[in-house]
Amino acid sequence: MKYYDKLIFECSREGRCGYSLPRNAFPAAGELPAALRRQAPLALPQVSEPDVVRHYTNLSQMNFGVDTGFYPLGSCTMKYNPKINEEMAALQGFQGLHPLMPARLTEGACKVYEEMDKALAAITGMYKFTFAPCAGAHGELTGLMLMRQYHINRGDLKRTKVIVPDSAHGTNPASAAVCGLEVVEVKSLANGRIDVEALKPLLTDEVAGIMMTNPNTLGLFETEIGTIAALVHAAGGLLYYDGANMNPLMGVVRPGDMGFDIMHLNLHKTFSTPHGGGGPGSGPVGVARKLVDCLPAIRVSAFHGNFGVILRAYAYILALGQEHLRKVGQYAVLSANYIKESLKDVYKLPIEGVCKHEFVFDGLINDGAHDDVPGATTLDVAKRLLDYGFHAPTIYFPLLFHQALMIEPTETESKETIDAFIEVMRKIAAEAAQDPNILHDAPHNTPISRPDETTAARNPILKYQENS
Amino acid sequence: MARLPYLPHTDADIQAMLDKIGVKKLDELYSDVPAEFLHKGVYALPPAMSEQEIRDCFASLEAMNAKLKVFVGAGAYDHYTPAVIPYLCARSEFLTAYTPYQCEISQGTLRYIFEYQSLICALTGLDVSNASLYDGPTAAAEAMKMAVACTRKKTRVLLSRGLLPHVMEVVETYARFHGVQIGYVPVMNGQTCPNCLKAELAKDDVAGVIVPSINRYGIVEDHTGFADAIHAQKGLLIEYCDPSALAVVKTPGEWDADIAIGDGQPLGLPLSYGGPYVGFMAVKKEHMRKMPGRIVGQTVDKEGRRVFVLTLQAREQHIKREKATSNICSNESLMALWVTIYLSLMGPEGLKEVNKLSTDGAHYLYGELLKTGQFEEVFPGKPFLKEFVLKPKQAGLQERLEKAGFFAALPTEEGYVSFCVTEKRTKAEIDALVKAVKEG
């Protein structure tokens, strides 16, 4: 990767153009009244087509994707994105469909939704899915709306609280707040699981339900899920499953069987659709049979959700079929445990035992701190990994550990890649022990070095201005 | 059984990894799962398909869809997509990257988002844009929440009845659960009624008002006096816009709006049966810290080079959890890139030309349809660009036009039919559509 400094605005020259439009064969329509016309100049760049292509190609070369290298980003399931999926989603017979076309004109698209609904129901044990949500957090919000609607439909209006574990993804409490629910936090035990005894007194008749992910964000299976489900249901609440961590359960465990009533899936995680640098995703929400009547009251997006993403996920499911589904879960778990066992003598493993698709280290065992030199932190380890050609793991999440380093390898990485990662992680640990300054100054080999984030927030420059 | 090409594990690899972990079988990796939850049955999925079989399956599904010339807008517009855009957006460095949390190896994503923010500000005439939201309706819902957060004691948000129906439904859904009251401003004579707005504002509980720059009838609205009236009682003016049309119509900045929102789809995104699209939001600087979603800012690295980072993150869910301005995390980054490349290619003249071609085509169709004698004008003399409604004298027009190869004459709840013409529609296609109308 090399540093490239231009912005598209700086490629602009008066009089250049990058468009090709048909000749105007129509009589000129009358002008808009002056009071309704744009008066301000339109400061868009003027660039030729080759300039545009070269500029964005140069930008892309400062980026790292799954196709570039290993991306062990915890809770993000950065698995390989199959290329056939891209081609299928680009078929003109799908891309050209207007969203308001009635079903009689879109039978192929409707069939995709039907088949996806059946497949996801089979994989998760839920009864019915809505595909409207455009991302995971959007799915959470939709699921919580359904949870509230369920209680409202039963005339049970006082259920305005939702229980969220302290290890939950940040989107869980945020989605609850958008949904008008009060968040009640439940603590984790030293073994990383929900404290069932602490949960019991929280289960009042004001609780709409609980949000959980299982395995949780430490990558640990919530072994008491059967008890938790019975307690929550007995108290009149519902269980929401955050599907961000569904990958290790593929083909092995179904959230519906564990007692969950509502869940979302991240098609851009578990079902191999590309993350696109931050979307588009798709967050379909599945519900148990008793919640089906709640679905029509909730409209959360423009039309039918992110259809293009749903097409990609469908192609992936067809490739998996019955035969390969289970391998996804098993190999993801195998790779995570293999890395954990290979590194736990140099990185602090706060909780022993088998993990699922991911696990969390709490920083280095020997961070190299000596005299006035501070030790190497998790941030330093992450930045040093970039020098060696790997993406960093998720850092400083979950919040339970101060130096959290969350590693998720997924099932699509080869043993050689994983071994190379392990070797580099060990090398970094050795560097830290020897001279933590090597890590403090990292990265050294990337297009840019560490940025001044404080100034960015204090004096925000959020758009291009000439001579800036 | 054939192996799945996405899974590199050989039997020897699996054995070596199991040995390192200290277990004998893959199943033992699930020893922590209570036996009752291990799925014992067969998963009801079709047998695995080869790549060729997947291709064939999609070809047969694709063939089940109708292939019609699109003459409908209503929130999704069939504008032309230059070949450069899908070509560049397919570059795996953009496509297969995650959110740019590690800025040192994400300058590509961060730079295009910065460009996107700059372009959205240029179109809307406002100060600050975020990195994108899901779609237009959810952008409207976020603006509704933001108005309440910015004005604190005010509890009601007004929606113009001129907004598209699906925009209103999404805002209403969010409002119901978020605890925001919704009021309505009717449309009179084809435009959001200023006097009705003033009557609602007099109740002194209005946090914000969402009005369409171009309404559901295709009419370009006149919002003279709206901002002053709304600001006088400390509410926010929120303009829902077609960003393509902002090349020619008065901007939210020029109307003195506080927030501009809308769907970026008209900027060259394929119809794709409704998504992925991209919601945009731009605001006046004073509301910047209440804005939802990611924001990219410019700064320098240790060598003093210009670099870009995610900034103002103290608003976001991963820091603030339940106190965040929104729950949004993944947004529509790749579609923001799509929009950025589109606007770069079109430039100021191209975007104006797209509007000119669409508007001239739509006015030509409007005139030709009236000449058939099968329609009545609904809003004579009202200014429109690419979209309009007419009142048909006969029912069943949409179905008849389908048979002739057109998706057109979308019925509205008032009994009108709606038409839209983009630069993709040729004169020959329009003439054929009119002929099909005449032939009944």
PDB file of N, CA, C and O in Angstrom, chain A residues 3 5 8 36 38 40 55-56 60 63 87 93 95 97 104-105 108 149 178 248 252 276-277 297 302 318 322-323 356 383 449 452 464, chain B residues 30 32 39 43 48-49 55 62 66 91 95 97 102 104 109 111 115 118 122-123 135 176 178 248 250 254 272-273 299-300 303 306 402:
ATOM      1  N   TYR A   3       0.904   5.702   0.089  1.00  0.00           N
ATOM      2  CA  TYR A   3       0.121   6.897   0.403  1.00  0.00           C
ATOM      3  C   TYR A   3      -0.222   7.652  -0.878  1.00  0.00           C
ATOM      4  O   TYR A   3       0.628   7.847  -1.749  1.00  0.00           O
ATOM      5  N   ASP A   5      -2.414  11.158  -2.004  1.00  0.00           N
ATOM      6  CA  ASP A   5      -2.933  12.293  -1.240  1.00  0.00           C
ATOM      7  C   ASP A   5      -4.164  12.989  -1.811  1.00  0.00           C
ATOM      8  O   ASP A   5      -4.762  13.806  -1.149  1.00  0.00           O
ATOM      9  N   ILE A   8     -11.001  13.936  -4.806  1.00  0.00           N
ATOM     10  CA  ILE A   8     -11.564  14.065  -6.156  1.00  0.00           C
ATOM     11  C   ILE A   8     -11.698  15.541  -6.553  1.00  0.00           C
ATOM     12  O   ILE A   8     -11.527  15.900  -7.722  1.00  0.00           O
ATOM     13  N   LEU A  36     -38.295  28.922  -6.913  1.00  0.00           N
ATOM     14  CA  LEU A  36     -38.117  27.504  -6.586  1.00  0.00           C
ATOM     15  C   LEU A  36     -36.813  26.945  -7.144  1.00  0.00           C
ATOM     16  O   LEU A  36     -36.529  25.767  -7.005  1.00  0.00           O
ATOM     17  N   ARG A  38     -32.681  26.525  -7.717  1.00  0.00           N
ATOM     18  CA  ARG A  38     -31.400  26.603  -7.017  1.00  0.00           C
ATOM     19  C   ARG A  38     -30.649  27.826  -7.508  1.00  0.00           C
ATOM     20  O   ARG A  38     -30.498  28.021  -8.725  1.00  0.00           O
ATOM     21  N   ALA A  40     -27.644  28.794  -5.656  1.00  0.00           N
ATOM     22  CA  ALA A  40     -26.248  28.566  -5.254  1.00  0.00           C
ATOM     23  C   ALA A  40     -25.510  27.816  -6.355  1.00  0.00           C
ATOM     24  O   ALA A  40     -26.091  26.975  -7.020  1.00  0.00           O
ATOM     25  N   HIS A  55      -8.357   7.758  -9.879  1.00  0.00           N
ATOM     26  CA  HIS A  55      -8.461   8.268  -8.501  1.00  0.00           C
ATOM     27  C   HIS A  55      -8.988   7.192  -7.557  1.00  0.00           C
ATOM     28  O   HIS A  55      -8.393   6.927  -6.506  1.00  0.00           O
ATOM     29  N   TYR A  56     -10.094   6.550  -7.926  1.00  0.00           N
ATOM     30  CA  TYR A  56     -10.680   5.580  -6.992  1.00  0.00           C
ATOM     31  C   TYR A  56      -9.876   4.286  -6.935  1.00  0.00           C
ATOM     32  O   TYR A  56      -9.862   3.603  -5.908  1.00  0.00           O
ATOM     33  N   SER A  60      -8.486   2.813  -3.507  1.00  0.00           N
ATOM     34  CA  SER A  60      -8.712   1.421  -3.092  1.00  0.00           C
ATOM     35  C   SER A  60      -7.407   0.793  -2.620  1.00  0.00           C
ATOM     36  O   SER A  60      -7.401  -0.078  -1.751  1.00  0.00           O
ATOM     37  N   ASN A  63      -6.531   0.495   1.011  1.00  0.00           N
ATOM     38  CA  ASN A  63      -7.519  -0.246   1.811  1.00  0.00           C
ATOM     39  C   ASN A  63      -7.132  -1.705   1.954  1.00  0.00           C
ATOM     40  O   ASN A  63      -6.497  -2.268   1.072  1.00  0.00           O
ATOM     41  N   GLU A  87     -22.044 -11.885  -8.874  1.00  0.00           N
ATOM     42  CA  GLU A  87     -22.595 -11.975 -10.219  1.00  0.00           C
ATOM     43  C   GLU A  87     -24.112 -12.197 -10.186  1.00  0.00           C
ATOM     44  O   GLU A  87     -24.846 -11.613 -10.976  1.00  0.00           O
ATOM     45  N   GLY A  93     -32.271  -8.931 -14.505  1.00  0.00           N
ATOM     46  CA  GLY A  93     -33.657  -9.303 -14.186  1.00  0.00           C
ATOM     47  C   GLY A  93     -34.017  -9.093 -12.722  1.00  0.00           C
ATOM     48  O   GLY A  93     -35.206  -9.096 -12.367  1.00  0.00           O
ATOM     49  N   GLN A  95     -31.890  -6.577 -10.795  1.00  0.00           N
ATOM     50  CA  GLN A  95     -31.520  -5.171 -10.549  1.00  0.00           C
ATOM     51  C   GLN A  95     -32.528  -4.202 -11.151  1.00  0.00           C
ATOM     52  O   GLN A  95     -32.670  -3.089 -10.679  1.00  0.00           O
ATOM     53  N   LEU A  97     -35.780  -4.468 -11.238  1.00  0.00           N
ATOM     54  CA  LEU A  97     -37.138  -4.520 -10.664  1.00  0.00           C
ATOM     55  C   LEU A  97     -37.429  -3.284  -9.828  1.00  0.00           C
ATOM     56  O   LEU A  97     -36.675  -2.958  -8.906  1.00  0.00           O
ATOM     57  N   ARG A 104     -47.309  -9.952  -9.092  1.00  0.00           N
ATOM     58  CA  ARG A 104     -47.501 -10.666 -10.360  1.00  0.00           C
ATOM     59  C   ARG A 104     -46.369 -10.388 -11.352  1.00  0.00           C
ATOM     60  O   ARG A 104     -46.190 -11.137 -12.299  1.00  0.00           O
ATOM     61  N   LEU A 105     -45.619  -9.306 -11.123  1.00  0.00           N
ATOM     62  CA  LEU A 105     -44.516  -8.969 -12.026  1.00  0.00           C
ATOM     63  C   LEU A 105     -43.158  -9.415 -11.484  1.00  0.00           C
ATOM     64  O   LEU A 105     -42.147  -9.310 -12.168  1.00  0.00           O
ATOM     65  N   GLY A 108     -40.092 -14.120  -9.516  1.00  0.00           N
ATOM     66  CA  GLY A 108     -38.756 -14.639  -9.198  1.00  0.00           C
ATOM     67  C   GLY A 108     -38.239 -14.063  -7.898  1.00  0.00           C
ATOM     68  O   GLY A 108     -37.707 -14.795  -7.046  1.00  0.00           O
ATOM     69  N   GLN A 149     -44.588  -4.810  20.744  1.00  0.00           N
ATOM     70  CA  GLN A 149     -45.894  -4.960  20.102  1.00  0.00           C
ATOM     71  C   GLN A 149     -46.618  -6.197  20.651  1.00  0.00           C
ATOM     72  O   GLN A 149     -47.834  -6.178  20.867  1.00  0.00           O
ATOM     73  N   VAL A 178     -33.603   3.483  21.483  1.00  0.00           N
ATOM     74  CA  VAL A 178     -34.364   3.999  20.341  1.00  0.00           C
ATOM     75  C   VAL A 178     -35.798   3.467  20.386  1.00  0.00           C
ATOM     76  O   VAL A 178     -36.752   4.138  20.019  1.00  0.00           O
ATOM     77  N   PRO A 248     -20.855 -19.820  14.843  1.00  0.00           N
ATOM     78  CA  PRO A 248     -20.420 -21.116  15.400  1.00  0.00           C
ATOM     79  C   PRO A 248     -21.574 -22.095  15.587  1.00  0.00           C
ATOM     80  O   PRO A 248     -21.334 -23.283  15.772  1.00  0.00           O
ATOM     81  N   VAL A 252     -25.384 -26.757  14.033  1.00  0.00           N
ATOM     82  CA  VAL A 252     -25.167 -27.476  15.297  1.00  0.00           C
ATOM     83  C   VAL A 252     -26.262 -27.165  16.329  1.00  0.00           C
ATOM     84  O   VAL A 252     -26.808 -28.067  16.957  1.00  0.00           O
ATOM     85  N   GLY A 276     -18.551  -4.322   2.614  1.00  0.00           N
ATOM     86  CA  GLY A 276     -18.599  -3.067   1.862  1.00  0.00           C
ATOM     87  C   GLY A 276     -18.011  -1.854   2.561  1.00  0.00           C
ATOM     88  O   GLY A 276     -18.400  -0.731   2.262  1.00  0.00           O
ATOM     89  N   GLY A 277     -17.099  -2.053   3.507  1.00  0.00           N
ATOM     90  CA  GLY A 277     -16.525  -0.911   4.220  1.00  0.00           C
ATOM     91  C   GLY A 277     -17.497  -0.278   5.205  1.00  0.00           C
ATOM     92  O   GLY A 277     -17.329   0.860   5.614  1.00  0.00           O
ATOM     93  N   ALA A 297     -47.567  -4.707  11.811  1.00  0.00           N
ATOM     94  CA  ALA A 297     -47.647  -3.365  12.414  1.00  0.00           C
ATOM     95  C   ALA A 297     -46.320  -2.610  12.354  1.00  0.00           C
ATOM     96  O   ALA A 297     -46.270  -1.431  12.689  1.00  0.00           O
ATOM     97  N   ALA A 302     -37.682   1.271   3.596  1.00  0.00           N
ATOM     98  CA  ALA A 302     -38.407   1.787   2.445  1.00  0.00           C
ATOM     99  C   ALA A 302     -39.308   0.718   1.810  1.00  0.00           C
ATOM    100  O   ALA A 302     -40.510   0.914   1.674  1.00  0.00           O
ATOM    101  N   LEU A 318     -27.415 -21.817  -1.083  1.00  0.00           N
ATOM    102  CA  LEU A 318     -27.491 -22.877  -2.097  1.00  0.00           C
ATOM    103  C   LEU A 318     -26.166 -23.630  -2.191  1.00  0.00           C
ATOM    104  O   LEU A 318     -26.142 -24.848  -2.390  1.00  0.00           O
ATOM    105  N   GLN A 322     -27.527 -28.735   2.637  1.00  0.00           N
ATOM    106  CA  GLN A 322     -27.561 -29.551   3.843  1.00  0.00           C
ATOM    107  C   GLN A 322     -26.163 -30.053   4.222  1.00  0.00           C
ATOM    108  O   GLN A 322     -25.819 -30.121   5.388  1.00  0.00           O
ATOM    109  N   GLU A 323     -25.362 -30.368   3.210  1.00  0.00           N
ATOM    110  CA  GLU A 323     -24.107 -31.083   3.446  1.00  0.00           C
ATOM    111  C   GLU A 323     -23.076 -30.250   4.187  1.00  0.00           C
ATOM    112  O   GLU A 323     -22.344 -30.778   5.029  1.00  0.00           O
ATOM    113  N   LYS A 356     -16.157 -20.667  21.470  1.00  0.00           N
ATOM    114  CA  LYS A 356     -16.881 -20.935  20.235  1.00  0.00           C
ATOM    115  C   LYS A 356     -16.120 -20.260  19.078  1.00  0.00           C
ATOM    116  O   LYS A 356     -14.983 -20.542  18.882  1.00  0.00           O
ATOM    117  N   LYS A 383      -1.796  -2.267  16.309  1.00  0.00           N
ATOM    118  CA  LYS A 383      -1.127  -1.457  15.287  1.00  0.00           C
ATOM    119  C   LYS A 383       0.086  -2.190  14.716  1.00  0.00           C
ATOM    120  O   LYS A 383       0.395  -2.090  13.534  1.00  0.00           O
ATOM    121  N   SER A 449       0.894   6.910   9.287  1.00  0.00           N
ATOM    122  CA  SER A 449       1.173   6.516  10.668  1.00  0.00           C
ATOM    123  C   SER A 449      -0.017   6.919  11.538  1.00  0.00           C
ATOM    124  O   SER A 449      -1.032   7.389  11.034  1.00  0.00           O
ATOM    125  N   ASP A 452      -3.647  12.077  14.468  1.00  0.00           N
ATOM    126  CA  ASP A 452      -3.957  12.932  15.609  1.00  0.00           C
ATOM    127  C   ASP A 452      -5.479  12.995  15.745  1.00  0.00           C
ATOM    128  O   ASP A 452      -6.131  13.850  15.164  1.00  0.00           O
ATOM    129  N   TYR A 464     -14.643  18.984   2.333  1.00  0.00           N
ATOM    130  CA  TYR A 464     -13.554  19.602   1.580  1.00  0.00           C
ATOM    131  C   TYR A 464     -13.779  21.099   1.426  1.00  0.00           C
ATOM    132  O   TYR A 464     -14.874  21.545   1.082  1.00  0.00           O
TER     133      TYR A 464
ATOM    134  N   TYR B  30     -18.042 -28.717  21.209  1.00  0.00           N
ATOM    135  CA  TYR B  30     -19.361 -28.268  21.674  1.00  0.00           C
ATOM    136  C   TYR B  30     -19.739 -28.948  22.996  1.00  0.00           C
ATOM    137  O   TYR B  30     -20.914 -29.037  23.334  1.00  0.00           O
ATOM    138  N   ASP B  32     -19.535 -27.874  25.815  1.00  0.00           N
ATOM    139  CA  ASP B  32     -20.155 -26.933  26.755  1.00  0.00           C
ATOM    140  C   ASP B  32     -21.641 -26.701  26.450  1.00  0.00           C
ATOM    141  O   ASP B  32     -22.332 -26.036  27.210  1.00  0.00           O
ATOM    142  N   HIS B  39     -28.637 -29.904  17.853  1.00  0.00           N
ATOM    143  CA  HIS B  39     -29.671 -30.258  16.888  1.00  0.00           C
ATOM    144  C   HIS B  39     -29.460 -31.676  16.378  1.00  0.00           C
ATOM    145  O   HIS B  39     -28.388 -32.001  15.877  1.00  0.00           O
ATOM    146  N   TYR B  43     -31.247 -30.828   8.817  1.00  0.00           N
ATOM    147  CA  TYR B  43     -31.654 -29.460   8.478  1.00  0.00           C
ATOM    148  C   TYR B  43     -32.419 -29.471   7.154  1.00  0.00           C
ATOM    149  O   TYR B  43     -31.940 -30.051   6.169  1.00  0.00           O
ATOM    150  N   ALA B  48     -26.569 -29.339  -1.505  1.00  0.00           N
ATOM    151  CA  ALA B  48     -25.612 -28.322  -1.934  1.00  0.00           C
ATOM    152  C   ALA B  48     -25.534 -28.272  -3.457  1.00  0.00           C
ATOM    153  O   ALA B  48     -25.590 -29.305  -4.122  1.00  0.00           O
ATOM    154  N   MET B  49     -25.417 -27.062  -3.993  1.00  0.00           N
ATOM    155  CA  MET B  49     -25.336 -26.884  -5.439  1.00  0.00           C
ATOM    156  C   MET B  49     -23.913 -26.521  -5.860  1.00  0.00           C
ATOM    157  O   MET B  49     -23.208 -25.814  -5.137  1.00  0.00           O
ATOM    158  N   ARG B  55     -25.950 -20.910 -10.731  1.00  0.00           N
ATOM    159  CA  ARG B  55     -26.175 -20.038 -11.892  1.00  0.00           C
ATOM    160  C   ARG B  55     -27.496 -20.383 -12.588  1.00  0.00           C
ATOM    161  O   ARG B  55     -28.299 -19.504 -12.902  1.00  0.00           O
ATOM    162  N   GLU B  62     -34.702 -15.510 -12.304  1.00  0.00           N
ATOM    163  CA  GLU B  62     -34.680 -14.225 -13.005  1.00  0.00           C
ATOM    164  C   GLU B  62     -35.730 -14.212 -14.114  1.00  0.00           C
ATOM    165  O   GLU B  62     -36.412 -13.209 -14.340  1.00  0.00           O
ATOM    166  N   ALA B  66     -40.972 -10.085 -14.593  1.00  0.00           N
ATOM    167  CA  ALA B  66     -41.334  -9.366 -15.816  1.00  0.00           C
ATOM    168  C   ALA B  66     -40.227  -8.390 -16.184  1.00  0.00           C
ATOM    169  O   ALA B  66     -39.528  -7.868 -15.308  1.00  0.00           O
ATOM    170  N   ARG B  91     -14.253  -3.398  -6.752  1.00  0.00           N
ATOM    171  CA  ARG B  91     -12.859  -3.624  -6.314  1.00  0.00           C
ATOM    172  C   ARG B  91     -12.889  -4.180  -4.891  1.00  0.00           C
ATOM    173  O   ARG B  91     -13.481  -3.605  -3.990  1.00  0.00           O
ATOM    174  N   LEU B  95     -14.946  -3.468  -1.478  1.00  0.00           N
ATOM    175  CA  LEU B  95     -16.092  -4.358  -1.259  1.00  0.00           C
ATOM    176  C   LEU B  95     -15.926  -5.235  -0.026  1.00  0.00           C
ATOM    177  O   LEU B  95     -16.878  -5.454   0.717  1.00  0.00           O
ATOM    178  N   ALA B  97     -13.877  -4.888   2.639  1.00  0.00           N
ATOM    179  CA  ALA B  97     -13.349  -4.269   3.865  1.00  0.00           C
ATOM    180  C   ALA B  97     -14.454  -4.151   4.902  1.00  0.00           C
ATOM    181  O   ALA B  97     -15.639  -4.097   4.562  1.00  0.00           O
ATOM    182  N   GLN B 102      -9.534   0.592  11.687  1.00  0.00           N
ATOM    183  CA  GLN B 102      -8.071   0.704  11.676  1.00  0.00           C
ATOM    184  C   GLN B 102      -7.692   1.669  10.561  1.00  0.00           C
ATOM    185  O   GLN B 102      -7.507   1.273   9.411  1.00  0.00           O
ATOM    186  N   GLU B 104      -5.180   3.279   9.603  1.00  0.00           N
ATOM    187  CA  GLU B 104      -3.910   3.210   8.860  1.00  0.00           C
ATOM    188  C   GLU B 104      -4.014   2.331   7.613  1.00  0.00           C
ATOM    189  O   GLU B 104      -3.227   2.488   6.680  1.00  0.00           O
ATOM    190  N   THR B 109     -11.374   3.895   2.185  1.00  0.00           N
ATOM    191  CA  THR B 109     -12.763   4.059   2.639  1.00  0.00           C
ATOM    192  C   THR B 109     -12.961   5.433   3.268  1.00  0.00           C
ATOM    193  O   THR B 109     -13.928   6.140   2.964  1.00  0.00           O
ATOM    194  N   ARG B 111     -11.344   8.210   2.894  1.00  0.00           N
ATOM    195  CA  ARG B 111     -11.295   9.320   1.929  1.00  0.00           C
ATOM    196  C   ARG B 111     -12.568   9.422   1.112  1.00  0.00           C
ATOM    197  O   ARG B 111     -13.083  10.506   0.875  1.00  0.00           O
ATOM    198  N   GLU B 115     -15.211  12.510   0.915  1.00  0.00           N
ATOM    199  CA  GLU B 115     -15.684  13.095  -0.355  1.00  0.00           C
ATOM    200  C   GLU B 115     -17.213  13.054  -0.430  1.00  0.00           C
ATOM    201  O   GLU B 115     -17.852  14.030  -0.844  1.00  0.00           O
ATOM    202  N   SER B 118     -18.673  15.711   1.646  1.00  0.00           N
ATOM    203  CA  SER B 118     -18.491  17.016   1.000  1.00  0.00           C
ATOM    204  C   SER B 118     -19.526  17.211  -0.113  1.00  0.00           C
ATOM    205  O   SER B 118     -20.067  18.301  -0.283  1.00  0.00           O
ATOM    206  N   ALA B 122     -22.494  19.899  -0.564  1.00  0.00           N
ATOM    207  CA  ALA B 122     -22.594  20.748  -1.754  1.00  0.00           C
ATOM    208  C   ALA B 122     -24.005  20.690  -2.348  1.00  0.00           C
ATOM    209  O   ALA B 122     -24.562  21.714  -2.745  1.00  0.00           O
ATOM    210  N   LEU B 123     -24.594  19.502  -2.391  1.00  0.00           N
ATOM    211  CA  LEU B 123     -25.942  19.387  -2.962  1.00  0.00           C
ATOM    212  C   LEU B 123     -26.981  20.076  -2.097  1.00  0.00           C
ATOM    213  O   LEU B 123     -27.865  20.768  -2.598  1.00  0.00           O
ATOM    214  N   ASP B 135     -31.619   4.252   4.465  1.00  0.00           N
ATOM    215  CA  ASP B 135     -32.396   4.665   3.292  1.00  0.00           C
ATOM    216  C   ASP B 135     -33.124   5.967   3.625  1.00  0.00           C
ATOM    217  O   ASP B 135     -32.997   6.477   4.753  1.00  0.00           O
ATOM    218  N   ARG B 176     -43.820   5.812  17.283  1.00  0.00           N
ATOM    219  CA  ARG B 176     -44.699   5.098  18.220  1.00  0.00           C
ATOM    220  C   ARG B 176     -43.888   4.467  19.345  1.00  0.00           C
ATOM    221  O   ARG B 176     -44.276   4.508  20.509  1.00  0.00           O
ATOM    222  N   HIS B 178     -40.574   5.200  20.043  1.00  0.00           N
ATOM    223  CA  HIS B 178     -39.621   6.122  20.651  1.00  0.00           C
ATOM    224  C   HIS B 178     -40.332   7.126  21.570  1.00  0.00           C
ATOM    225  O   HIS B 178     -39.695   7.853  22.319  1.00  0.00           O
ATOM    226  N   VAL B 248     -31.142  21.438  -9.413  1.00  0.00           N
ATOM    227  CA  VAL B 248     -31.935  22.503 -10.037  1.00  0.00           C
ATOM    228  C   VAL B 248     -32.940  23.174  -9.108  1.00  0.00           C
ATOM    229  O   VAL B 248     -33.314  24.313  -9.332  1.00  0.00           O
ATOM    230  N   LYS B 250     -34.469  24.695  -5.402  1.00  0.00           N
ATOM    231  CA  LYS B 250     -33.961  25.427  -4.245  1.00  0.00           C
ATOM    232  C   LYS B 250     -33.520  24.451  -3.159  1.00  0.00           C
ATOM    233  O   LYS B 250     -34.222  23.485  -2.868  1.00  0.00           O
ATOM    234  N   GLU B 254     -30.898  26.901   1.170  1.00  0.00           N
ATOM    235  CA  GLU B 254     -31.561  28.138   0.717  1.00  0.00           C
ATOM    236  C   GLU B 254     -32.931  28.345   1.372  1.00  0.00           C
ATOM    237  O   GLU B 254     -33.387  29.470   1.512  1.00  0.00           O
ATOM    238  N   SER B 272     -33.095  -2.350  -8.111  1.00  0.00           N
ATOM    239  CA  SER B 272     -32.808  -3.525  -7.281  1.00  0.00           C
ATOM    240  C   SER B 272     -33.927  -3.869  -6.299  1.00  0.00           C
ATOM    241  O   SER B 272     -33.667  -4.237  -5.157  1.00  0.00           O
ATOM    242  N   TYR B 273     -35.163  -3.735  -6.750  1.00  0.00           N
ATOM    243  CA  TYR B 273     -36.342  -4.131  -5.964  1.00  0.00           C
ATOM    244  C   TYR B 273     -36.358  -3.476  -4.579  1.00  0.00           C
ATOM    245  O   TYR B 273     -36.871  -4.039  -3.620  1.00  0.00           O
ATOM    246  N   THR B 299      -7.496  15.082   9.560  1.00  0.00           N
ATOM    247  CA  THR B 299      -6.494  15.447  10.559  1.00  0.00           C
ATOM    248  C   THR B 299      -5.113  15.166   9.947  1.00  0.00           C
ATOM    249  O   THR B 299      -5.007  15.059   8.724  1.00  0.00           O
ATOM    250  N   VAL B 300      -4.090  15.057  10.776  1.00  0.00           N
ATOM    251  CA  VAL B 300      -2.741  14.736  10.260  1.00  0.00           C
ATOM    252  C   VAL B 300      -2.190  13.532  11.008  1.00  0.00           C
ATOM    253  O   VAL B 300      -2.603  13.243  12.131  1.00  0.00           O
ATOM    254  N   GLU B 303       3.642  12.191  10.760  1.00  0.00           N
ATOM    255  CA  GLU B 303       4.542  12.855   9.803  1.00  0.00           C
ATOM    256  C   GLU B 303       3.918  14.136   9.263  1.00  0.00           C
ATOM    257  O   GLU B 303       4.493  14.768   8.369  1.00  0.00           O
ATOM    258  N   ARG B 306      -1.813  14.777   5.502  1.00  0.00           N
ATOM    259  CA  ARG B 306      -3.273  14.851   5.607  1.00  0.00           C
ATOM    260  C   ARG B 306      -3.838  13.435   5.628  1.00  0.00           C
ATOM    261  O   ARG B 306      -3.597  12.647   4.710  1.00  0.00           O
ATOM    262  N   GLU B 402     -49.097  -2.856 -18.412  1.00  0.00           N
ATOM    263  CA  GLU B 402     -48.199  -3.991 -18.161  1.00  0.00           C
ATOM    264  C   GLU B 402     -48.181  -4.922 -19.360  1.00  0.00           C
ATOM    265  O   GLU B 402     -47.123  -5.393 -19.786  1.00  0.00           O
TER     266      GLU B 402
END
